[in-house]
PDB file of C-alpha atoms in Angstrom:
ATOM      1  CA  GLY A  10      45.686   7.948 -30.027  1.00  0.00           C
ATOM      2  CA  ALA A  11      44.920   6.924 -26.480  1.00  0.00           C
ATOM      3  CA  GLY A  12      41.236   6.164 -26.941  1.00  0.00           C
ATOM      4  CA  VAL A  13      39.081   3.729 -28.910  1.00  0.00           C
ATOM      5  CA  SER A  14      38.899   4.806 -32.523  1.00  0.00           C
ATOM      6  CA  GLN A  15      36.108   3.899 -34.925  1.00  0.00           C
ATOM      7  CA  SER A  16      35.884   4.508 -38.643  1.00  0.00           C
ATOM      8  CA  PRO A  17      34.130   5.747 -40.577  1.00  0.00           C
ATOM      9  CA  SER A  18      32.248   8.115 -38.297  1.00  0.00           C
ATOM     10  CA  ASN A  19      29.357   8.221 -40.740  1.00  0.00           C
ATOM     11  CA  LYS A  20      28.358   5.865 -43.520  1.00  0.00           C
ATOM     12  CA  VAL A  21      25.459   6.122 -45.927  1.00  0.00           C
ATOM     13  CA  THR A  22      24.912   3.066 -48.064  1.00  0.00           C
ATOM     14  CA  GLU A  23      22.342   1.753 -50.458  1.00  0.00           C
ATOM     15  CA  LYS A  24      20.132  -1.124 -49.450  1.00  0.00           C
ATOM     16  CA  GLY A  25      21.689  -4.404 -50.502  1.00  0.00           C
ATOM     17  CA  LYS A  26      25.298  -3.219 -50.355  1.00  0.00           C
ATOM     18  CA  ASP A  27      27.897  -4.604 -47.942  1.00  0.00           C
ATOM     19  CA  VAL A  28      29.552  -2.378 -45.342  1.00  0.00           C
ATOM     20  CA  GLU A  29      32.589  -2.792 -43.127  1.00  0.00           C
ATOM     21  CA  LEU A  30      33.042  -0.927 -39.873  1.00  0.00           C
ATOM     22  CA  ARG A  31      36.368  -0.684 -38.123  1.00  0.00           C
ATOM     23  CA  CYS A  32      37.365  -0.456 -34.470  1.00  0.00           C
ATOM     24  CA  ASP A  33      40.850   0.237 -33.116  1.00  0.00           C
ATOM     25  CA  PRO A  34      40.838  -0.596 -29.396  1.00  0.00           C
ATOM     26  CA  ILE A  35      43.089   0.807 -26.723  1.00  0.00           C
ATOM     27  CA  SER A  36      46.456  -0.934 -26.791  1.00  0.00           C
ATOM     28  CA  GLY A  37      46.632  -3.799 -24.302  1.00  0.00           C
ATOM     29  CA  HIS A  38      42.873  -4.189 -23.991  1.00  0.00           C
ATOM     30  CA  THR A  39      42.073  -7.849 -24.440  1.00  0.00           C
ATOM     31  CA  ALA A  40      38.295  -7.504 -24.421  1.00  0.00           C
ATOM     32  CA  LEU A  41      36.441  -5.871 -27.316  1.00  0.00           C
ATOM     33  CA  TYR A  42      32.706  -5.402 -27.647  1.00  0.00           C
ATOM     34  CA  TRP A  43      30.383  -4.323 -30.428  1.00  0.00           C
ATOM     35  CA  TYR A  44      26.990  -2.807 -29.644  1.00  0.00           C
ATOM     36  CA  ARG A  45      24.454  -0.955 -31.710  1.00  0.00           C
ATOM     37  CA  GLN A  46      21.907   1.681 -30.809  1.00  0.00           C
ATOM     38  CA  ARG A  47      18.955   2.131 -33.107  1.00  0.00           C
ATOM     39  CA  LEU A  48      17.071   5.398 -32.992  1.00  0.00           C
ATOM     40  CA  GLY A  49      15.240   5.807 -29.712  1.00  0.00           C
ATOM     41  CA  GLN A  50      16.423   2.455 -28.378  1.00  0.00           C
ATOM     42  CA  GLY A  51      19.021   1.202 -25.928  1.00  0.00           C
ATOM     43  CA  LEU A  52      22.381  -0.466 -26.373  1.00  0.00           C
ATOM     44  CA  GLU A  53      22.031  -3.817 -28.102  1.00  0.00           C
ATOM     45  CA  PHE A  54      24.849  -6.323 -27.592  1.00  0.00           C
ATOM     46  CA  LEU A  55      26.218  -7.767 -30.828  1.00  0.00           C
ATOM     47  CA  ILE A  56      29.498  -9.609 -30.225  1.00  0.00           C
ATOM     48  CA  TYR A  57      32.301  -9.876 -27.684  1.00  0.00           C
ATOM     49  CA  PHE A  58      35.947 -10.856 -28.154  1.00  0.00           C
ATOM     50  CA  GLN A  59      38.135 -11.870 -25.220  1.00  0.00           C
ATOM     51  CA  GLY A  60      41.773 -12.472 -26.077  1.00  0.00           C
ATOM     52  CA  ASN A  61      42.231 -15.642 -28.104  1.00  0.00           C
ATOM     53  CA  SER A  62      39.016 -17.258 -26.872  1.00  0.00           C
ATOM     54  CA  ALA A  63      36.157 -17.990 -29.232  1.00  0.00           C
ATOM     55  CA  PRO A  64      34.022 -14.846 -29.551  1.00  0.00           C
ATOM     56  CA  ASP A  65      30.537 -14.651 -28.075  1.00  0.00           C
ATOM     57  CA  LYS A  66      28.415 -14.083 -31.176  1.00  0.00           C
ATOM     58  CA  SER A  67      25.089 -14.563 -29.451  1.00  0.00           C
ATOM     59  CA  GLY A  68      23.950 -10.993 -30.104  1.00  0.00           C
ATOM     60  CA  LEU A  69      24.405 -10.938 -33.865  1.00  0.00           C
ATOM     61  CA  PRO A  70      20.889 -10.419 -35.271  1.00  0.00           C
ATOM     62  CA  SER A  71      21.311 -12.472 -38.457  1.00  0.00           C
ATOM     63  CA  ASP A  72      23.856 -14.308 -40.554  1.00  0.00           C
ATOM     64  CA  ARG A  73      24.346 -11.103 -42.558  1.00  0.00           C
ATOM     65  CA  PHE A  74      26.392  -9.835 -39.627  1.00  0.00           C
ATOM     66  CA  SER A  75      29.921 -11.019 -38.923  1.00  0.00           C
ATOM     67  CA  ALA A  76      32.917  -9.703 -37.042  1.00  0.00           C
ATOM     68  CA  GLU A  77      36.583 -10.481 -36.872  1.00  0.00           C
ATOM     69  CA  ARG A  78      39.426  -9.522 -34.629  1.00  0.00           C
ATOM     70  CA  THR A  79      43.078 -10.177 -35.270  1.00  0.00           C
ATOM     71  CA  GLY A  80      44.728 -11.034 -31.968  1.00  0.00           C
ATOM     72  CA  GLU A  81      44.198  -8.178 -29.560  1.00  0.00           C
ATOM     73  CA  SER A  82      44.094  -5.446 -32.157  1.00  0.00           C
ATOM     74  CA  VAL A  83      41.724  -4.128 -34.773  1.00  0.00           C
ATOM     75  CA  SER A  84      38.229  -5.496 -35.192  1.00  0.00           C
ATOM     76  CA  THR A  85      35.944  -5.209 -38.198  1.00  0.00           C
ATOM     77  CA  LEU A  86      32.185  -5.628 -38.209  1.00  0.00           C
ATOM     78  CA  THR A  87      30.776  -6.567 -41.611  1.00  0.00           C
ATOM     79  CA  ILE A  88      27.152  -6.289 -42.596  1.00  0.00           C
ATOM     80  CA  GLN A  89      26.235  -7.967 -45.871  1.00  0.00           C
ATOM     81  CA  ARG A  90      23.246  -7.046 -48.029  1.00  0.00           C
ATOM     82  CA  THR A  91      22.326  -4.151 -45.769  1.00  0.00           C
ATOM     83  CA  GLN A  92      18.694  -3.450 -44.998  1.00  0.00           C
ATOM     84  CA  GLN A  93      17.010  -0.319 -43.721  1.00  0.00           C
ATOM     85  CA  GLU A  94      16.562  -1.800 -40.245  1.00  0.00           C
ATOM     86  CA  ASP A  95      20.360  -2.012 -39.978  1.00  0.00           C
ATOM     87  CA  SER A  96      20.452   1.788 -39.703  1.00  0.00           C
ATOM     88  CA  ALA A  97      21.888   2.560 -36.281  1.00  0.00           C
ATOM     89  CA  VAL A  98      24.920   3.837 -34.436  1.00  0.00           C
ATOM     90  CA  TYR A  99      27.421   1.014 -34.089  1.00  0.00           C
ATOM     91  CA  LEU A 100      29.560   1.348 -30.966  1.00  0.00           C
ATOM     92  CA  CYS A 101      32.773  -0.424 -30.129  1.00  0.00           C
ATOM     93  CA  ALA A 102      34.276  -0.660 -26.647  1.00  0.00           C
ATOM     94  CA  SER A 103      37.465  -2.155 -25.272  1.00  0.00           C
ATOM     95  CA  ARG A 104      38.467  -3.170 -21.800  1.00  0.00           C
ATOM     96  CA  SER A 105      41.678  -4.151 -20.049  1.00  0.00           C
ATOM     97  CA  PRO A 106      42.087  -7.654 -18.585  1.00  0.00           C
ATOM     98  CA  GLY A 107      41.132  -8.329 -14.997  1.00  0.00           C
ATOM     99  CA  GLY A 108      37.375  -7.994 -15.018  1.00  0.00           C
ATOM    100  CA  TYR A 109      36.880  -5.195 -12.519  1.00  0.00           C
ATOM    101  CA  THR A 110      37.545  -2.343 -14.884  1.00  0.00           C
ATOM    102  CA  GLU A 111      35.487  -0.053 -17.042  1.00  0.00           C
ATOM    103  CA  ALA A 112      35.133  -0.364 -20.769  1.00  0.00           C
ATOM    104  CA  PHE A 113      36.001   2.579 -22.987  1.00  0.00           C
ATOM    105  CA  PHE A 114      33.819   3.406 -25.947  1.00  0.00           C
ATOM    106  CA  GLY A 115      34.594   4.879 -29.309  1.00  0.00           C
ATOM    107  CA  GLN A 116      32.519   7.663 -30.814  1.00  0.00           C
ATOM    108  CA  GLY A 117      30.558   5.213 -32.902  1.00  0.00           C
ATOM    109  CA  THR A 118      29.770   4.802 -36.591  1.00  0.00           C
ATOM    110  CA  ARG A 119      26.413   6.146 -37.701  1.00  0.00           C
ATOM    111  CA  LEU A 120      25.162   3.844 -40.440  1.00  0.00           C
ATOM    112  CA  THR A 121      22.286   4.945 -42.636  1.00  0.00           C
ATOM    113  CA  VAL A 122      20.857   2.519 -45.165  1.00  0.00           C
ATOM    114  CA  VAL A 123      18.819   4.236 -47.866  1.00  0.00           C
TER     115      VAL A 123
ATOM    116  CA  ASP B  15      17.396 -12.142 -23.577  1.00  0.00           C
ATOM    117  CA  GLN B  16      17.489  -8.989 -21.470  1.00  0.00           C
ATOM    118  CA  GLN B  17      19.899  -9.782 -18.673  1.00  0.00           C
ATOM    119  CA  VAL B  18      20.035  -6.148 -17.570  1.00  0.00           C
ATOM    120  CA  LYS B  19      16.864  -4.111 -17.413  1.00  0.00           C
ATOM    121  CA  GLN B  20      16.164  -0.442 -16.940  1.00  0.00           C
ATOM    122  CA  ASN B  21      12.411  -0.211 -16.763  1.00  0.00           C
ATOM    123  CA  SER B  22      12.109   3.570 -16.782  1.00  0.00           C
ATOM    124  CA  PRO B  23      12.849   4.997 -20.222  1.00  0.00           C
ATOM    125  CA  SER B  24      12.796   8.552 -18.905  1.00  0.00           C
ATOM    126  CA  LEU B  25      13.002  10.586 -15.712  1.00  0.00           C
ATOM    127  CA  SER B  26      12.506  14.292 -15.145  1.00  0.00           C
ATOM    128  CA  VAL B  27      13.634  16.066 -11.975  1.00  0.00           C
ATOM    129  CA  GLN B  28      14.036  19.625 -10.801  1.00  0.00           C
ATOM    130  CA  GLU B  29      17.494  21.112 -10.434  1.00  0.00           C
ATOM    131  CA  GLY B  30      18.816  20.608  -6.913  1.00  0.00           C
ATOM    132  CA  ARG B  31      16.661  17.570  -6.207  1.00  0.00           C
ATOM    133  CA  ILE B  32      17.724  13.934  -6.138  1.00  0.00           C
ATOM    134  CA  SER B  33      17.676  11.774  -9.270  1.00  0.00           C
ATOM    135  CA  ILE B  34      17.290   8.026  -8.742  1.00  0.00           C
ATOM    136  CA  LEU B  35      17.868   5.708 -11.659  1.00  0.00           C
ATOM    137  CA  ASN B  36      17.131   2.012 -11.271  1.00  0.00           C
ATOM    138  CA  CYS B  37      18.469  -1.150 -12.818  1.00  0.00           C
ATOM    139  CA  ASP B  38      17.668  -4.856 -12.405  1.00  0.00           C
ATOM    140  CA  TYR B  39      19.641  -7.881 -13.540  1.00  0.00           C
ATOM    141  CA  THR B  40      18.899 -11.555 -13.847  1.00  0.00           C
ATOM    142  CA  ASN B  41      22.275 -13.274 -14.157  1.00  0.00           C
ATOM    143  CA  SER B  42      23.656 -14.191 -10.727  1.00  0.00           C
ATOM    144  CA  MET B  43      27.134 -14.548 -12.265  1.00  0.00           C
ATOM    145  CA  PHE B  44      27.384 -10.760 -12.650  1.00  0.00           C
ATOM    146  CA  ASP B  45      29.746  -9.422 -10.022  1.00  0.00           C
ATOM    147  CA  TYR B  46      30.705  -5.977 -11.254  1.00  0.00           C
ATOM    148  CA  PHE B  47      28.298  -3.211 -12.134  1.00  0.00           C
ATOM    149  CA  LEU B  48      28.831   0.068 -13.938  1.00  0.00           C
ATOM    150  CA  TRP B  49      26.930   3.185 -14.863  1.00  0.00           C
ATOM    151  CA  TYR B  50      27.608   5.077 -18.067  1.00  0.00           C
ATOM    152  CA  LYS B  51      26.408   8.454 -19.244  1.00  0.00           C
ATOM    153  CA  LYS B  52      25.768   9.249 -22.884  1.00  0.00           C
ATOM    154  CA  TYR B  53      25.308  12.567 -24.607  1.00  0.00           C
ATOM    155  CA  PRO B  54      23.948  12.755 -28.176  1.00  0.00           C
ATOM    156  CA  ALA B  55      26.487  12.001 -30.904  1.00  0.00           C
ATOM    157  CA  GLU B  56      29.041  10.748 -28.386  1.00  0.00           C
ATOM    158  CA  GLY B  57      30.010   7.316 -27.114  1.00  0.00           C
ATOM    159  CA  PRO B  58      29.015   6.383 -23.551  1.00  0.00           C
ATOM    160  CA  THR B  59      31.431   7.506 -20.855  1.00  0.00           C
ATOM    161  CA  PHE B  60      32.071   5.716 -17.596  1.00  0.00           C
ATOM    162  CA  LEU B  61      30.567   7.287 -14.509  1.00  0.00           C
ATOM    163  CA  ILE B  62      30.830   5.010 -11.481  1.00  0.00           C
ATOM    164  CA  SER B  63      31.053   1.321 -10.648  1.00  0.00           C
ATOM    165  CA  ILE B  64      30.563  -1.124  -7.808  1.00  0.00           C
ATOM    166  CA  SER B  65      31.736  -4.661  -7.189  1.00  0.00           C
ATOM    167  CA  SER B  66      29.512  -7.295  -5.644  1.00  0.00           C
ATOM    168  CA  ILE B  67      31.461  -7.283  -2.384  1.00  0.00           C
ATOM    169  CA  LYS B  68      30.139  -3.802  -1.647  1.00  0.00           C
ATOM    170  CA  ASP B  69      26.650  -2.412  -1.297  1.00  0.00           C
ATOM    171  CA  LYS B  70      27.482   1.247  -1.809  1.00  0.00           C
ATOM    172  CA  ASN B  71      30.026   3.342  -3.688  1.00  0.00           C
ATOM    173  CA  GLU B  72      30.106   7.107  -3.600  1.00  0.00           C
ATOM    174  CA  ASP B  73      31.890   9.581  -5.851  1.00  0.00           C
ATOM    175  CA  GLY B  74      30.977  13.207  -5.291  1.00  0.00           C
ATOM    176  CA  ARG B  75      27.344  13.760  -6.214  1.00  0.00           C
ATOM    177  CA  PHE B  76      27.004  10.204  -7.518  1.00  0.00           C
ATOM    178  CA  THR B  77      26.274   7.150  -5.372  1.00  0.00           C
ATOM    179  CA  VAL B  78      25.577   3.638  -6.572  1.00  0.00           C
ATOM    180  CA  PHE B  79      23.733   1.175  -4.335  1.00  0.00           C
ATOM    181  CA  LEU B  80      23.715  -2.576  -4.877  1.00  0.00           C
ATOM    182  CA  ASN B  81      21.179  -5.005  -3.445  1.00  0.00           C
ATOM    183  CA  LYS B  82      22.476  -8.446  -4.419  1.00  0.00           C
ATOM    184  CA  SER B  83      19.578 -10.385  -2.970  1.00  0.00           C
ATOM    185  CA  ALA B  84      17.133  -8.383  -5.052  1.00  0.00           C
ATOM    186  CA  LYS B  85      19.501  -8.229  -8.052  1.00  0.00           C
ATOM    187  CA  HIS B  86      18.926  -4.500  -8.115  1.00  0.00           C
ATOM    188  CA  LEU B  87      21.126  -1.465  -8.296  1.00  0.00           C
ATOM    189  CA  SER B  88      20.435   2.215  -8.344  1.00  0.00           C
ATOM    190  CA  LEU B  89      22.271   5.418  -9.130  1.00  0.00           C
ATOM    191  CA  HIS B  90      21.583   8.466  -6.995  1.00  0.00           C
ATOM    192  CA  ILE B  91      22.571  11.924  -8.163  1.00  0.00           C
ATOM    193  CA  VAL B  92      22.291  14.667  -5.599  1.00  0.00           C
ATOM    194  CA  PRO B  93      21.971  17.518  -6.105  1.00  0.00           C
ATOM    195  CA  SER B  94      20.940  17.132  -9.745  1.00  0.00           C
ATOM    196  CA  GLN B  95      22.232  19.744 -12.197  1.00  0.00           C
ATOM    197  CA  PRO B  96      21.037  20.627 -15.720  1.00  0.00           C
ATOM    198  CA  GLY B  97      24.359  19.353 -17.100  1.00  0.00           C
ATOM    199  CA  ASP B  98      23.437  15.904 -15.798  1.00  0.00           C
ATOM    200  CA  SER B  99      20.759  15.662 -18.485  1.00  0.00           C
ATOM    201  CA  ALA B 100      21.772  12.669 -20.600  1.00  0.00           C
ATOM    202  CA  VAL B 101      20.967   9.009 -21.151  1.00  0.00           C
ATOM    203  CA  TYR B 102      22.244   6.765 -18.362  1.00  0.00           C
ATOM    204  CA  PHE B 103      23.073   3.135 -19.005  1.00  0.00           C
ATOM    205  CA  CYS B 104      23.508   0.458 -16.412  1.00  0.00           C
ATOM    206  CA  ALA B 105      25.955  -2.367 -17.222  1.00  0.00           C
ATOM    207  CA  ALA B 106      26.807  -5.657 -15.562  1.00  0.00           C
ATOM    208  CA  SER B 107      29.884  -7.778 -15.971  1.00  0.00           C
ATOM    209  CA  ALA B 108      30.872 -11.335 -15.093  1.00  0.00           C
ATOM    210  CA  GLN B 109      34.286 -12.820 -14.343  1.00  0.00           C
ATOM    211  CA  ASP B 110      34.765 -13.768 -17.992  1.00  0.00           C
ATOM    212  CA  ASN B 111      34.545 -10.069 -18.885  1.00  0.00           C
ATOM    213  CA  ASP B 112      31.226 -10.409 -20.677  1.00  0.00           C
ATOM    214  CA  MET B 113      29.373  -7.106 -20.249  1.00  0.00           C
ATOM    215  CA  ARG B 114      25.725  -6.376 -20.917  1.00  0.00           C
ATOM    216  CA  PHE B 115      23.872  -3.090 -20.876  1.00  0.00           C
ATOM    217  CA  GLY B 116      20.374  -1.985 -20.027  1.00  0.00           C
ATOM    218  CA  ALA B 117      18.224  -0.029 -22.446  1.00  0.00           C
ATOM    219  CA  GLY B 118      19.011   3.289 -20.795  1.00  0.00           C
ATOM    220  CA  THR B 119      17.093   5.982 -18.934  1.00  0.00           C
ATOM    221  CA  ARG B 120      16.902   9.505 -20.307  1.00  0.00           C
ATOM    222  CA  LEU B 121      17.342  11.958 -17.437  1.00  0.00           C
ATOM    223  CA  THR B 122      16.166  15.539 -17.833  1.00  0.00           C
ATOM    224  CA  VAL B 123      17.087  18.006 -15.108  1.00  0.00           C
ATOM    225  CA  LYS B 124      14.987  21.136 -15.332  1.00  0.00           C
ATOM    226  CA  PRO B 125      16.432  24.478 -14.191  1.00  0.00           C
TER     227      PRO B 125
END
């Protein structure tokens, strides 16, 4: 497809389990971002990948969160030992090189930890 | 570390009137600014942007104003329509492509 694709669209998991969220960016987009939006709150920055540079992980809330990206393609966000406060919509966005362009978002993954 | 701030969580306006959404930023390295609109259960969609070399950008009913000295930008929607009701996010970007968002403002346009 032409847009940013995220999977799964919904995920319900038990507290303490690990989850993996996937993002397929738009082809050719070197920048990839992960954000999350908890209920009633704004967009919270998690991590940012730019080409082959070291990712900016400054937004990851704890060491239970990690993300990987292979080259300029798919990214996975992994949450270990999930907790109820991890429940949120996790949004991925990608952006073409150059800086003065917009980022395109996927539909998000709604994660519910029960 | 909130580098981009939207201090009004909500705004309600009457159809046909002007909506003004505000955004402040702290990082002087930001040189490109964007507004996104988000409906429930959808990802944010791009609305309008402005680079730091300009102080105004207009696209139909939407105009973004940038005041670099005050590190402030605003989005004007005129005339407002009920279909404009959504959450609006302000974003700022630096040369290295890093992009940060504000917390959003929920706009309600009443018929």
